[in-house]
JSON list of C-alpha atoms in Angstrom, two decimals:
[
{"chain": "A", "resi": 1, "resn": "MET", "atom": "CA", "xyz": [0.04, -0.21, -0.04]},
{"chain": "A", "resi": 2, "resn": "ALA", "atom": "CA", "xyz": [1.39, 3.36, -1.06]},
{"chain": "A", "resi": 3, "resn": "GLY", "atom": "CA", "xyz": [2.97, 5.20, 2.02]},
{"chain": "A", "resi": 4, "resn": "THR", "atom": "CA", "xyz": [3.65, 2.00, 4.07]},
{"chain": "A", "resi": 5, "resn": "LEU", "atom": "CA", "xyz": [6.60, 0.47, 5.34]},
{"chain": "A", "resi": 6, "resn": "ILE", "atom": "CA", "xyz": [7.47, -3.12, 3.83]},
{"chain": "A", "resi": 7, "resn": "LEU", "atom": "CA", "xyz": [9.42, -5.41, 5.76]},
{"chain": "A", "resi": 8, "resn": "ALA", "atom": "CA", "xyz": [11.68, -7.90, 3.95]},
{"chain": "A", "resi": 9, "resn": "ALA", "atom": "CA", "xyz": [11.19, -10.10, 6.86]},
{"chain": "A", "resi": 10, "resn": "ASN", "atom": "CA", "xyz": [9.90, -10.52, 10.16]},
{"chain": "A", "resi": 11, "resn": "ASN", "atom": "CA", "xyz": [12.42, -11.44, 12.38]},
{"chain": "A", "resi": 12, "resn": "VAL", "atom": "CA", "xyz": [14.13, -8.73, 14.88]},
{"chain": "A", "resi": 13, "resn": "GLN", "atom": "CA", "xyz": [17.15, -7.98, 12.95]},
{"chain": "A", "resi": 14, "resn": "GLU", "atom": "CA", "xyz": [15.42, -6.82, 9.85]},
{"chain": "A", "resi": 15, "resn": "LYS", "atom": "CA", "xyz": [12.98, -4.70, 11.81]},
{"chain": "A", "resi": 16, "resn": "GLU", "atom": "CA", "xyz": [16.03, -2.45, 12.73]},
{"chain": "A", "resi": 17, "resn": "MET", "atom": "CA", "xyz": [16.50, 0.64, 10.67]},
{"chain": "A", "resi": 18, "resn": "LYS", "atom": "CA", "xyz": [20.11, 1.72, 9.74]},
{"chain": "A", "resi": 19, "resn": "ASN", "atom": "CA", "xyz": [21.87, 3.38, 7.00]},
{"chain": "A", "resi": 20, "resn": "ILE", "atom": "CA", "xyz": [19.43, 6.47, 7.54]},
{"chain": "A", "resi": 21, "resn": "PHE", "atom": "CA", "xyz": [19.74, 10.01, 8.59]},
{"chain": "A", "resi": 22, "resn": "ILE", "atom": "CA", "xyz": [16.61, 10.80, 10.86]},
{"chain": "A", "resi": 23, "resn": "HIS", "atom": "CA", "xyz": [15.82, 14.45, 11.01]},
{"chain": "A", "resi": 24, "resn": "HIS", "atom": "CA", "xyz": [12.96, 14.86, 13.28]},
{"chain": "A", "resi": 25, "resn": "VAL", "atom": "CA", "xyz": [11.42, 18.58, 13.99]},
{"chain": "A", "resi": 26, "resn": "TYR", "atom": "CA", "xyz": [8.82, 19.83, 16.16]},
{"chain": "A", "resi": 27, "resn": "PHE", "atom": "CA", "xyz": [6.88, 22.94, 15.69]},
{"chain": "A", "resi": 28, "resn": "TRP", "atom": "CA", "xyz": [5.15, 25.12, 18.15]},
{"chain": "A", "resi": 29, "resn": "LEU", "atom": "CA", "xyz": [2.93, 27.61, 16.54]},
{"chain": "A", "resi": 30, "resn": "LYS", "atom": "CA", "xyz": [2.47, 31.32, 18.01]},
{"chain": "A", "resi": 31, "resn": "ASN", "atom": "CA", "xyz": [-1.28, 30.61, 17.74]},
{"chain": "A", "resi": 32, "resn": "ALA", "atom": "CA", "xyz": [-1.48, 27.12, 19.27]},
{"chain": "A", "resi": 33, "resn": "GLY", "atom": "CA", "xyz": [-5.17, 25.64, 18.48]},
{"chain": "A", "resi": 34, "resn": "ASN", "atom": "CA", "xyz": [-5.45, 28.17, 15.61]},
{"chain": "A", "resi": 35, "resn": "LYS", "atom": "CA", "xyz": [-6.75, 25.67, 12.84]},
{"chain": "A", "resi": 36, "resn": "GLU", "atom": "CA", "xyz": [-5.72, 27.95, 10.02]},
{"chain": "A", "resi": 37, "resn": "ASP", "atom": "CA", "xyz": [-2.20, 28.53, 10.94]},
{"chain": "A", "resi": 38, "resn": "LEU", "atom": "CA", "xyz": [-1.80, 24.74, 11.35]},
{"chain": "A", "resi": 39, "resn": "ASP", "atom": "CA", "xyz": [-3.51, 24.25, 7.88]},
{"chain": "A", "resi": 40, "resn": "LYS", "atom": "CA", "xyz": [-0.75, 26.79, 6.59]},
{"chain": "A", "resi": 41, "resn": "LEU", "atom": "CA", "xyz": [2.01, 25.06, 8.16]},
{"chain": "A", "resi": 42, "resn": "VAL", "atom": "CA", "xyz": [0.98, 21.43, 7.08]},
{"chain": "A", "resi": 43, "resn": "ALA", "atom": "CA", "xyz": [0.43, 23.08, 3.30]},
{"chain": "A", "resi": 44, "resn": "GLY", "atom": "CA", "xyz": [4.07, 24.24, 3.74]},
{"chain": "A", "resi": 45, "resn": "LEU", "atom": "CA", "xyz": [5.28, 21.01, 4.82]},
{"chain": "A", "resi": 46, "resn": "LYS", "atom": "CA", "xyz": [3.46, 19.07, 1.74]},
{"chain": "A", "resi": 47, "resn": "LYS", "atom": "CA", "xyz": [5.20, 21.23, -0.73]},
{"chain": "A", "resi": 48, "resn": "LEU", "atom": "CA", "xyz": [8.37, 20.66, 1.10]},
{"chain": "A", "resi": 49, "resn": "SER", "atom": "CA", "xyz": [8.22, 17.37, 0.89]},
{"chain": "A", "resi": 50, "resn": "ALA", "atom": "CA", "xyz": [8.96, 17.61, -2.76]},
{"chain": "A", "resi": 51, "resn": "VAL", "atom": "CA", "xyz": [12.78, 18.06, -1.94]},
{"chain": "A", "resi": 52, "resn": "LYS", "atom": "CA", "xyz": [14.52, 15.16, -4.06]},
{"chain": "A", "resi": 53, "resn": "THR", "atom": "CA", "xyz": [16.73, 13.87, -1.03]},
{"chain": "A", "resi": 54, "resn": "ILE", "atom": "CA", "xyz": [13.54, 13.17, 1.02]},
{"chain": "A", "resi": 55, "resn": "GLN", "atom": "CA", "xyz": [13.35, 9.21, 1.03]},
{"chain": "A", "resi": 56, "resn": "GLN", "atom": "CA", "xyz": [10.32, 9.22, 3.38]},
{"chain": "A", "resi": 57, "resn": "PHE", "atom": "CA", "xyz": [8.22, 11.82, 5.71]},
{"chain": "A", "resi": 58, "resn": "HIS", "atom": "CA", "xyz": [5.67, 11.81, 8.09]},
{"chain": "A", "resi": 59, "resn": "ILE", "atom": "CA", "xyz": [3.66, 14.71, 8.98]},
{"chain": "A", "resi": 60, "resn": "GLY", "atom": "CA", "xyz": [1.99, 14.30, 12.70]},
{"chain": "A", "resi": 61, "resn": "LYS", "atom": "CA", "xyz": [0.30, 15.68, 15.67]},
{"chain": "A", "resi": 62, "resn": "PRO", "atom": "CA", "xyz": [0.33, 14.65, 19.29]},
{"chain": "A", "resi": 63, "resn": "ALA", "atom": "CA", "xyz": [-0.99, 11.22, 19.77]},
{"chain": "A", "resi": 64, "resn": "ASP", "atom": "CA", "xyz": [-3.56, 10.55, 22.13]},
{"chain": "A", "resi": 65, "resn": "THR", "atom": "CA", "xyz": [-1.25, 9.36, 25.01]},
{"chain": "A", "resi": 66, "resn": "LYS", "atom": "CA", "xyz": [-0.62, 10.87, 28.38]},
{"chain": "A", "resi": 67, "resn": "ARG", "atom": "CA", "xyz": [2.27, 10.06, 30.58]},
{"chain": "A", "resi": 68, "resn": "ASP", "atom": "CA", "xyz": [4.52, 12.62, 32.72]},
{"chain": "A", "resi": 69, "resn": "VAL", "atom": "CA", "xyz": [7.47, 11.72, 30.16]},
{"chain": "A", "resi": 70, "resn": "ILE", "atom": "CA", "xyz": [5.28, 12.78, 27.18]},
{"chain": "A", "resi": 71, "resn": "ASP", "atom": "CA", "xyz": [5.41, 16.25, 25.67]},
{"chain": "A", "resi": 72, "resn": "THR", "atom": "CA", "xyz": [2.10, 16.88, 23.81]},
{"chain": "A", "resi": 73, "resn": "SER", "atom": "CA", "xyz": [2.65, 20.55, 23.50]},
{"chain": "A", "resi": 74, "resn": "TYR", "atom": "CA", "xyz": [3.88, 20.73, 20.17]},
{"chain": "A", "resi": 75, "resn": "SER", "atom": "CA", "xyz": [1.54, 21.78, 17.15]},
{"chain": "A", "resi": 76, "resn": "ALA", "atom": "CA", "xyz": [3.15, 19.59, 14.49]},
{"chain": "A", "resi": 77, "resn": "SER", "atom": "CA", "xyz": [6.14, 16.94, 13.91]},
{"chain": "A", "resi": 78, "resn": "TRP", "atom": "CA", "xyz": [7.92, 16.65, 10.84]},
{"chain": "A", "resi": 79, "resn": "LEU", "atom": "CA", "xyz": [9.79, 13.56, 10.36]},
{"chain": "A", "resi": 80, "resn": "VAL", "atom": "CA", "xyz": [12.02, 13.03, 7.49]},
{"chain": "A", "resi": 81, "resn": "PHE", "atom": "CA", "xyz": [14.56, 10.44, 6.48]},
{"chain": "A", "resi": 82, "resn": "PHE", "atom": "CA", "xyz": [17.50, 10.98, 4.24]},
{"chain": "A", "resi": 83, "resn": "ASP", "atom": "CA", "xyz": [20.01, 8.65, 3.21]},
{"chain": "A", "resi": 84, "resn": "ASN", "atom": "CA", "xyz": [22.81, 10.30, 5.04]},
{"chain": "A", "resi": 85, "resn": "LYS", "atom": "CA", "xyz": [24.02, 13.69, 6.27]},
{"chain": "A", "resi": 86, "resn": "ALA", "atom": "CA", "xyz": [25.12, 15.14, 2.69]},
{"chain": "A", "resi": 87, "resn": "ASP", "atom": "CA", "xyz": [21.54, 14.81, 1.61]},
{"chain": "A", "resi": 88, "resn": "GLN", "atom": "CA", "xyz": [20.29, 16.31, 4.54]},
{"chain": "A", "resi": 89, "resn": "ASP", "atom": "CA", "xyz": [22.87, 19.16, 4.33]},
{"chain": "A", "resi": 90, "resn": "SER", "atom": "CA", "xyz": [21.62, 19.91, 0.79]},
{"chain": "A", "resi": 91, "resn": "TYR", "atom": "CA", "xyz": [17.98, 19.93, 1.91]},
{"chain": "A", "resi": 92, "resn": "GLN", "atom": "CA", "xyz": [19.00, 22.78, 4.36]},
{"chain": "A", "resi": 93, "resn": "THR", "atom": "CA", "xyz": [20.11, 24.92, 1.20]},
{"chain": "A", "resi": 94, "resn": "ASP", "atom": "CA", "xyz": [17.35, 23.23, -1.14]},
{"chain": "A", "resi": 95, "resn": "PRO", "atom": "CA", "xyz": [15.27, 26.38, -2.81]},
{"chain": "A", "resi": 96, "resn": "ILE", "atom": "CA", "xyz": [12.20, 24.38, -1.58]},
{"chain": "A", "resi": 97, "resn": "HIS", "atom": "CA", "xyz": [13.43, 24.53, 2.04]},
{"chain": "A", "resi": 98, "resn": "LEU", "atom": "CA", "xyz": [14.39, 28.28, 1.72]},
{"chain": "A", "resi": 99, "resn": "LYS", "atom": "CA", "xyz": [10.80, 28.94, 0.34]},
{"chain": "A", "resi": 100, "resn": "PHE", "atom": "CA", "xyz": [9.36, 26.98, 3.17]},
{"chain": "A", "resi": 101, "resn": "VAL", "atom": "CA", "xyz": [11.25, 28.91, 5.72]},
{"chain": "A", "resi": 102, "resn": "GLU", "atom": "CA", "xyz": [10.30, 32.26, 3.91]},
{"chain": "A", "resi": 103, "resn": "GLU", "atom": "CA", "xyz": [6.43, 31.29, 3.79]},
{"chain": "A", "resi": 104, "resn": "CYS", "atom": "CA", "xyz": [6.19, 29.48, 7.28]},
{"chain": "A", "resi": 105, "resn": "SER", "atom": "CA", "xyz": [8.74, 30.67, 9.55]},
{"chain": "A", "resi": 106, "resn": "THR", "atom": "CA", "xyz": [6.53, 33.33, 10.86]},
{"chain": "A", "resi": 107, "resn": "LEU", "atom": "CA", "xyz": [3.75, 30.98, 12.20]},
{"chain": "A", "resi": 108, "resn": "TRP", "atom": "CA", "xyz": [6.02, 29.12, 14.64]},
{"chain": "A", "resi": 109, "resn": "GLN", "atom": "CA", "xyz": [7.41, 30.28, 18.31]},
{"chain": "A", "resi": 110, "resn": "LYS", "atom": "CA", "xyz": [9.69, 27.70, 18.80]},
{"chain": "A", "resi": 111, "resn": "VAL", "atom": "CA", "xyz": [11.22, 24.75, 17.09]},
{"chain": "A", "resi": 112, "resn": "ILE", "atom": "CA", "xyz": [13.20, 21.67, 18.35]},
{"chain": "A", "resi": 113, "resn": "VAL", "atom": "CA", "xyz": [15.22, 19.40, 15.84]},
{"chain": "A", "resi": 114, "resn": "TYR", "atom": "CA", "xyz": [16.84, 16.29, 16.38]},
{"chain": "A", "resi": 115, "resn": "ASP", "atom": "CA", "xyz": [19.08, 14.71, 13.91]},
{"chain": "A", "resi": 116, "resn": "THR", "atom": "CA", "xyz": [19.69, 11.40, 14.63]},
{"chain": "A", "resi": 117, "resn": "VAL", "atom": "CA", "xyz": [22.00, 8.47, 13.00]},
{"chain": "A", "resi": 118, "resn": "ALA", "atom": "CA", "xyz": [22.74, 4.82, 13.91]},
{"chain": "A", "resi": 119, "resn": "MET", "atom": "CA", "xyz": [24.54, 4.38, 17.27]},
{"chain": "B", "resi": 1, "resn": "MET", "atom": "CA", "xyz": [18.92, -5.05, 2.02]},
{"chain": "B", "resi": 2, "resn": "ALA", "atom": "CA", "xyz": [17.70, -5.87, 5.79]},
{"chain": "B", "resi": 3, "resn": "GLY", "atom": "CA", "xyz": [17.11, -2.74, 7.82]},
{"chain": "B", "resi": 4, "resn": "THR", "atom": "CA", "xyz": [16.26, -0.47, 4.96]},
{"chain": "B", "resi": 5, "resn": "LEU", "atom": "CA", "xyz": [13.34, 0.89, 3.88]},
{"chain": "B", "resi": 6, "resn": "ILE", "atom": "CA", "xyz": [11.69, -0.04, 0.74]},
{"chain": "B", "resi": 7, "resn": "LEU", "atom": "CA", "xyz": [9.84, 2.27, -1.34]},
{"chain": "B", "resi": 8, "resn": "ALA", "atom": "CA", "xyz": [7.02, 0.88, -3.55]},
{"chain": "B", "resi": 9, "resn": "ALA", "atom": "CA", "xyz": [7.57, 3.77, -6.06]},
{"chain": "B", "resi": 10, "resn": "ASN", "atom": "CA", "xyz": [9.42, 7.29, -6.42]},
{"chain": "B", "resi": 11, "resn": "ASN", "atom": "CA", "xyz": [6.66, 10.05, -6.36]},
{"chain": "B", "resi": 12, "resn": "VAL", "atom": "CA", "xyz": [5.83, 12.22, -3.45]},
{"chain": "B", "resi": 13, "resn": "GLN", "atom": "CA", "xyz": [2.67, 10.73, -2.55]},
{"chain": "B", "resi": 14, "resn": "GLU", "atom": "CA", "xyz": [4.17, 7.25, -1.78]},
{"chain": "B", "resi": 15, "resn": "LYS", "atom": "CA", "xyz": [7.09, 9.00, 0.43]},
{"chain": "B", "resi": 16, "resn": "GLU", "atom": "CA", "xyz": [4.62, 9.99, 2.98]},
{"chain": "B", "resi": 17, "resn": "MET", "atom": "CA", "xyz": [4.16, 7.40, 5.88]},
{"chain": "B", "resi": 18, "resn": "LYS", "atom": "CA", "xyz": [0.78, 7.26, 7.20]},
{"chain": "B", "resi": 19, "resn": "ASN", "atom": "CA", "xyz": [-1.26, 4.74, 9.18]},
{"chain": "B", "resi": 20, "resn": "ILE", "atom": "CA", "xyz": [1.30, 4.31, 11.89]},
{"chain": "B", "resi": 21, "resn": "PHE", "atom": "CA", "xyz": [2.08, 5.30, 15.22]},
{"chain": "B", "resi": 22, "resn": "ILE", "atom": "CA", "xyz": [5.56, 6.89, 16.04]},
{"chain": "B", "resi": 23, "resn": "HIS", "atom": "CA", "xyz": [6.92, 6.71, 19.39]},
{"chain": "B", "resi": 24, "resn": "HIS", "atom": "CA", "xyz": [10.30, 8.33, 19.71]},
{"chain": "B", "resi": 25, "resn": "VAL", "atom": "CA", "xyz": [12.16, 8.67, 22.88]},
{"chain": "B", "resi": 26, "resn": "TYR", "atom": "CA", "xyz": [15.22, 10.77, 23.59]},
{"chain": "B", "resi": 27, "resn": "PHE", "atom": "CA", "xyz": [17.28, 9.62, 26.67]},
{"chain": "B", "resi": 28, "resn": "TRP", "atom": "CA", "xyz": [19.74, 11.77, 28.65]},
{"chain": "B", "resi": 29, "resn": "LEU", "atom": "CA", "xyz": [22.09, 9.52, 30.77]},
{"chain": "B", "resi": 30, "resn": "LYS", "atom": "CA", "xyz": [23.10, 10.48, 34.68]},
{"chain": "B", "resi": 31, "resn": "ASN", "atom": "CA", "xyz": [26.42, 9.57, 33.26]},
{"chain": "B", "resi": 32, "resn": "ALA", "atom": "CA", "xyz": [26.48, 11.41, 29.67]},
{"chain": "B", "resi": 33, "resn": "GLY", "atom": "CA", "xyz": [29.70, 10.31, 27.86]},
{"chain": "B", "resi": 34, "resn": "ASN", "atom": "CA", "xyz": [30.25, 7.08, 29.70]},
{"chain": "B", "resi": 35, "resn": "LYS", "atom": "CA", "xyz": [30.62, 4.27, 27.35]},
{"chain": "B", "resi": 36, "resn": "GLU", "atom": "CA", "xyz": [29.76, 1.69, 29.65]},
{"chain": "B", "resi": 37, "resn": "ASP", "atom": "CA", "xyz": [26.30, 3.20, 30.67]},
{"chain": "B", "resi": 38, "resn": "LEU", "atom": "CA", "xyz": [25.16, 4.03, 26.75]},
{"chain": "B", "resi": 39, "resn": "ASP", "atom": "CA", "xyz": [26.49, 0.21, 26.10]},
{"chain": "B", "resi": 40, "resn": "LYS", "atom": "CA", "xyz": [24.01, -0.90, 28.65]},
{"chain": "B", "resi": 41, "resn": "LEU", "atom": "CA", "xyz": [21.38, 1.11, 27.39]},
{"chain": "B", "resi": 42, "resn": "VAL", "atom": "CA", "xyz": [21.66, 0.36, 24.03]},
{"chain": "B", "resi": 43, "resn": "ALA", "atom": "CA", "xyz": [21.89, -3.54, 24.69]},
{"chain": "B", "resi": 44, "resn": "GLY", "atom": "CA", "xyz": [18.50, -2.92, 26.70]},
{"chain": "B", "resi": 45, "resn": "LEU", "atom": "CA", "xyz": [16.95, -1.23, 23.94]},
{"chain": "B", "resi": 46, "resn": "LYS", "atom": "CA", "xyz": [18.19, -4.11, 21.46]},
{"chain": "B", "resi": 47, "resn": "LYS", "atom": "CA", "xyz": [16.30, -6.68, 24.05]},
{"chain": "B", "resi": 48, "resn": "LEU", "atom": "CA", "xyz": [13.08, -4.28, 24.30]},
{"chain": "B", "resi": 49, "resn": "SER", "atom": "CA", "xyz": [12.88, -4.37, 20.10]},
{"chain": "B", "resi": 50, "resn": "ALA", "atom": "CA", "xyz": [11.82, -8.04, 20.44]},
{"chain": "B", "resi": 51, "resn": "VAL", "atom": "CA", "xyz": [8.27, -6.53, 21.36]},
{"chain": "B", "resi": 52, "resn": "LYS", "atom": "CA", "xyz": [6.13, -8.30, 18.86]},
{"chain": "B", "resi": 53, "resn": "THR", "atom": "CA", "xyz": [3.81, -5.20, 18.16]},
{"chain": "B", "resi": 54, "resn": "ILE", "atom": "CA", "xyz": [7.19, -3.31, 17.35]},
{"chain": "B", "resi": 55, "resn": "GLN", "atom": "CA", "xyz": [6.95, -2.84, 13.19]},
{"chain": "B", "resi": 56, "resn": "GLN", "atom": "CA", "xyz": [10.31, -1.14, 12.55]},
{"chain": "B", "resi": 57, "resn": "PHE", "atom": "CA", "xyz": [13.12, 0.41, 15.22]},
{"chain": "B", "resi": 58, "resn": "HIS", "atom": "CA", "xyz": [15.79, 2.65, 15.12]},
{"chain": "B", "resi": 59, "resn": "ILE", "atom": "CA", "xyz": [18.45, 2.99, 17.88]},
{"chain": "B", "resi": 60, "resn": "GLY", "atom": "CA", "xyz": [20.57, 6.42, 17.51]},
{"chain": "B", "resi": 61, "resn": "LYS", "atom": "CA", "xyz": [22.73, 9.19, 18.77]},
{"chain": "B", "resi": 62, "resn": "PRO", "atom": "CA", "xyz": [23.13, 12.63, 17.85]},
{"chain": "B", "resi": 63, "resn": "ALA", "atom": "CA", "xyz": [23.97, 13.27, 14.20]},
{"chain": "B", "resi": 64, "resn": "ASP", "atom": "CA", "xyz": [26.98, 15.47, 13.55]},
{"chain": "B", "resi": 65, "resn": "THR", "atom": "CA", "xyz": [25.17, 18.77, 12.74]},
{"chain": "B", "resi": 66, "resn": "LYS", "atom": "CA", "xyz": [24.82, 21.88, 14.64]},
{"chain": "B", "resi": 67, "resn": "ARG", "atom": "CA", "xyz": [22.78, 24.91, 14.23]},
{"chain": "B", "resi": 68, "resn": "ASP", "atom": "CA", "xyz": [20.90, 26.76, 17.49]},
{"chain": "B", "resi": 69, "resn": "VAL", "atom": "CA", "xyz": [17.42, 24.81, 17.00]},
{"chain": "B", "resi": 70, "resn": "ILE", "atom": "CA", "xyz": [19.31, 21.46, 17.05]},
{"chain": "B", "resi": 71, "resn": "ASP", "atom": "CA", "xyz": [19.30, 19.75, 20.37]},
{"chain": "B", "resi": 72, "resn": "THR", "atom": "CA", "xyz": [22.42, 17.50, 20.49]},
{"chain": "B", "resi": 73, "resn": "SER", "atom": "CA", "xyz": [22.21, 16.87, 24.10]},
{"chain": "B", "resi": 74, "resn": "TYR", "atom": "CA", "xyz": [20.42, 13.75, 24.44]},
{"chain": "B", "resi": 75, "resn": "SER", "atom": "CA", "xyz": [22.44, 10.38, 24.62]},
{"chain": "B", "resi": 76, "resn": "ALA", "atom": "CA", "xyz": [20.44, 8.02, 22.91]},
{"chain": "B", "resi": 77, "resn": "SER", "atom": "CA", "xyz": [17.21, 8.02, 20.43]},
{"chain": "B", "resi": 78, "resn": "TRP", "atom": "CA", "xyz": [14.43, 5.36, 20.26]},
{"chain": "B", "resi": 79, "resn": "LEU", "atom": "CA", "xyz": [12.52, 5.56, 17.33]},
{"chain": "B", "resi": 80, "resn": "VAL", "atom": "CA", "xyz": [9.70, 2.87, 17.10]},
{"chain": "B", "resi": 81, "resn": "PHE", "atom": "CA", "xyz": [7.03, 2.31, 14.61]},
{"chain": "B", "resi": 82, "resn": "PHE", "atom": "CA", "xyz": [3.79, 0.76, 15.84]},
{"chain": "B", "resi": 83, "resn": "ASP", "atom": "CA", "xyz": [0.73, -0.09, 13.80]},
{"chain": "B", "resi": 84, "resn": "ASN", "atom": "CA", "xyz": [-1.68, 1.80, 15.78]},
{"chain": "B", "resi": 85, "resn": "LYS", "atom": "CA", "xyz": [-2.07, 3.31, 19.37]},
{"chain": "B", "resi": 86, "resn": "ALA", "atom": "CA", "xyz": [-3.54, -0.33, 20.75]},
{"chain": "B", "resi": 87, "resn": "ASP", "atom": "CA", "xyz": [-0.10, -1.76, 20.00]},
{"chain": "B", "resi": 88, "resn": "GLN", "atom": "CA", "xyz": [1.84, 0.99, 21.71]},
{"chain": "B", "resi": 89, "resn": "ASP", "atom": "CA", "xyz": [-0.48, 0.56, 24.55]},
{"chain": "B", "resi": 90, "resn": "SER", "atom": "CA", "xyz": [0.07, -3.12, 24.67]},
{"chain": "B", "resi": 91, "resn": "TYR", "atom": "CA", "xyz": [3.95, -2.38, 24.37]},
{"chain": "B", "resi": 92, "resn": "GLN", "atom": "CA", "xyz": [3.97, -0.30, 27.39]},
{"chain": "B", "resi": 93, "resn": "THR", "atom": "CA", "xyz": [2.85, -3.05, 29.92]},
{"chain": "B", "resi": 94, "resn": "ASP", "atom": "CA", "xyz": [4.36, -5.83, 27.81]},
{"chain": "B", "resi": 95, "resn": "PRO", "atom": "CA", "xyz": [6.78, -8.17, 30.17]},
{"chain": "B", "resi": 96, "resn": "ILE", "atom": "CA", "xyz": [9.99, -6.82, 27.96]},
{"chain": "B", "resi": 97, "resn": "HIS", "atom": "CA", "xyz": [9.39, -3.53, 28.35]},
{"chain": "B", "resi": 98, "resn": "LEU", "atom": "CA", "xyz": [8.73, -3.76, 32.27]},
{"chain": "B", "resi": 99, "resn": "LYS", "atom": "CA", "xyz": [11.91, -5.75, 32.38]},
{"chain": "B", "resi": 100, "resn": "PHE", "atom": "CA", "xyz": [13.56, -3.12, 30.37]},
{"chain": "B", "resi": 101, "resn": "VAL", "atom": "CA", "xyz": [12.59, -0.31, 32.53]},
{"chain": "B", "resi": 102, "resn": "GLU", "atom": "CA", "xyz": [13.59, -2.23, 35.20]},
{"chain": "B", "resi": 103, "resn": "GLU", "atom": "CA", "xyz": [17.13, -3.10, 34.30]},
{"chain": "B", "resi": 104, "resn": "CYS", "atom": "CA", "xyz": [18.06, 0.17, 32.57]},
{"chain": "B", "resi": 105, "resn": "SER", "atom": "CA", "xyz": [15.78, 3.07, 34.33]},
{"chain": "B", "resi": 106, "resn": "THR", "atom": "CA", "xyz": [18.52, 3.75, 36.82]},
{"chain": "B", "resi": 107, "resn": "LEU", "atom": "CA", "xyz": [20.78, 4.65, 33.79]},
{"chain": "B", "resi": 108, "resn": "TRP", "atom": "CA", "xyz": [19.07, 7.86, 32.75]},
{"chain": "B", "resi": 109, "resn": "GLN", "atom": "CA", "xyz": [18.29, 11.28, 34.49]},
{"chain": "B", "resi": 110, "resn": "LYS", "atom": "CA", "xyz": [15.77, 12.49, 31.94]},
{"chain": "B", "resi": 111, "resn": "VAL", "atom": "CA", "xyz": [13.53, 10.86, 29.15]},
{"chain": "B", "resi": 112, "resn": "ILE", "atom": "CA", "xyz": [11.38, 12.95, 26.76]},
{"chain": "B", "resi": 113, "resn": "VAL", "atom": "CA", "xyz": [9.04, 10.75, 24.62]},
{"chain": "B", "resi": 114, "resn": "TYR", "atom": "CA", "xyz": [6.93, 12.26, 21.62]},
{"chain": "B", "resi": 115, "resn": "ASP", "atom": "CA", "xyz": [3.88, 10.18, 20.45]},
{"chain": "B", "resi": 116, "resn": "THR", "atom": "CA", "xyz": [3.03, 11.41, 16.88]},
{"chain": "B", "resi": 117, "resn": "VAL", "atom": "CA", "xyz": [0.35, 9.99, 14.50]},
{"chain": "B", "resi": 118, "resn": "ALA", "atom": "CA", "xyz": [-0.52, 11.42, 10.81]},
{"chain": "B", "resi": 119, "resn": "MET", "atom": "CA", "xyz": [-2.53, 15.06, 11.03]}
]
């Protein structure tokens, strides 16, 4: 099915993702809870997803889980898989990314980025 | 190749992940930079990955990127894909998970969890 992950096999070993560069961004909107602003951000992220070096992406919101350690205060999550750091670096200066920042950066008050590679 | 993501096609639409429950945990060790403690945590996460409802997982460390918005202060990242919230809920009470918490929770001083579903 489109957009789902296909596993080569079922054992634990092959469930482990390696050789990817994970770029996970959490956005806190200035007008948290404002549907129009959130829609603008999501529309911007969809355009941003056209960057060629993006292998897979996910646009999300906090799930309906509640524990002390869970942060549900963000407005949107942007998870992107790149093949490697070079692809992430080129994404940062891609015209599509610069356009996204230009069009959408006034919407958020805070952004936290976690860039992660295999241990 | 084992552990990589297989895309059904190359267009933008099919790069989008949907219908998944994303559980992303960041750990800050008490003894940050202590290799032995980090190794213990990683070994614990590998055992934890045996939980049946886990579809895919990634064990990571901060990438070599530096910008003001990037948080590189965590010791380890644990990214897990579940099919849905029910599977995540059952993971929380799975004996393998309880054992992980029992064996490893003394290692960390802080944990932040972001549970995310499609917008």
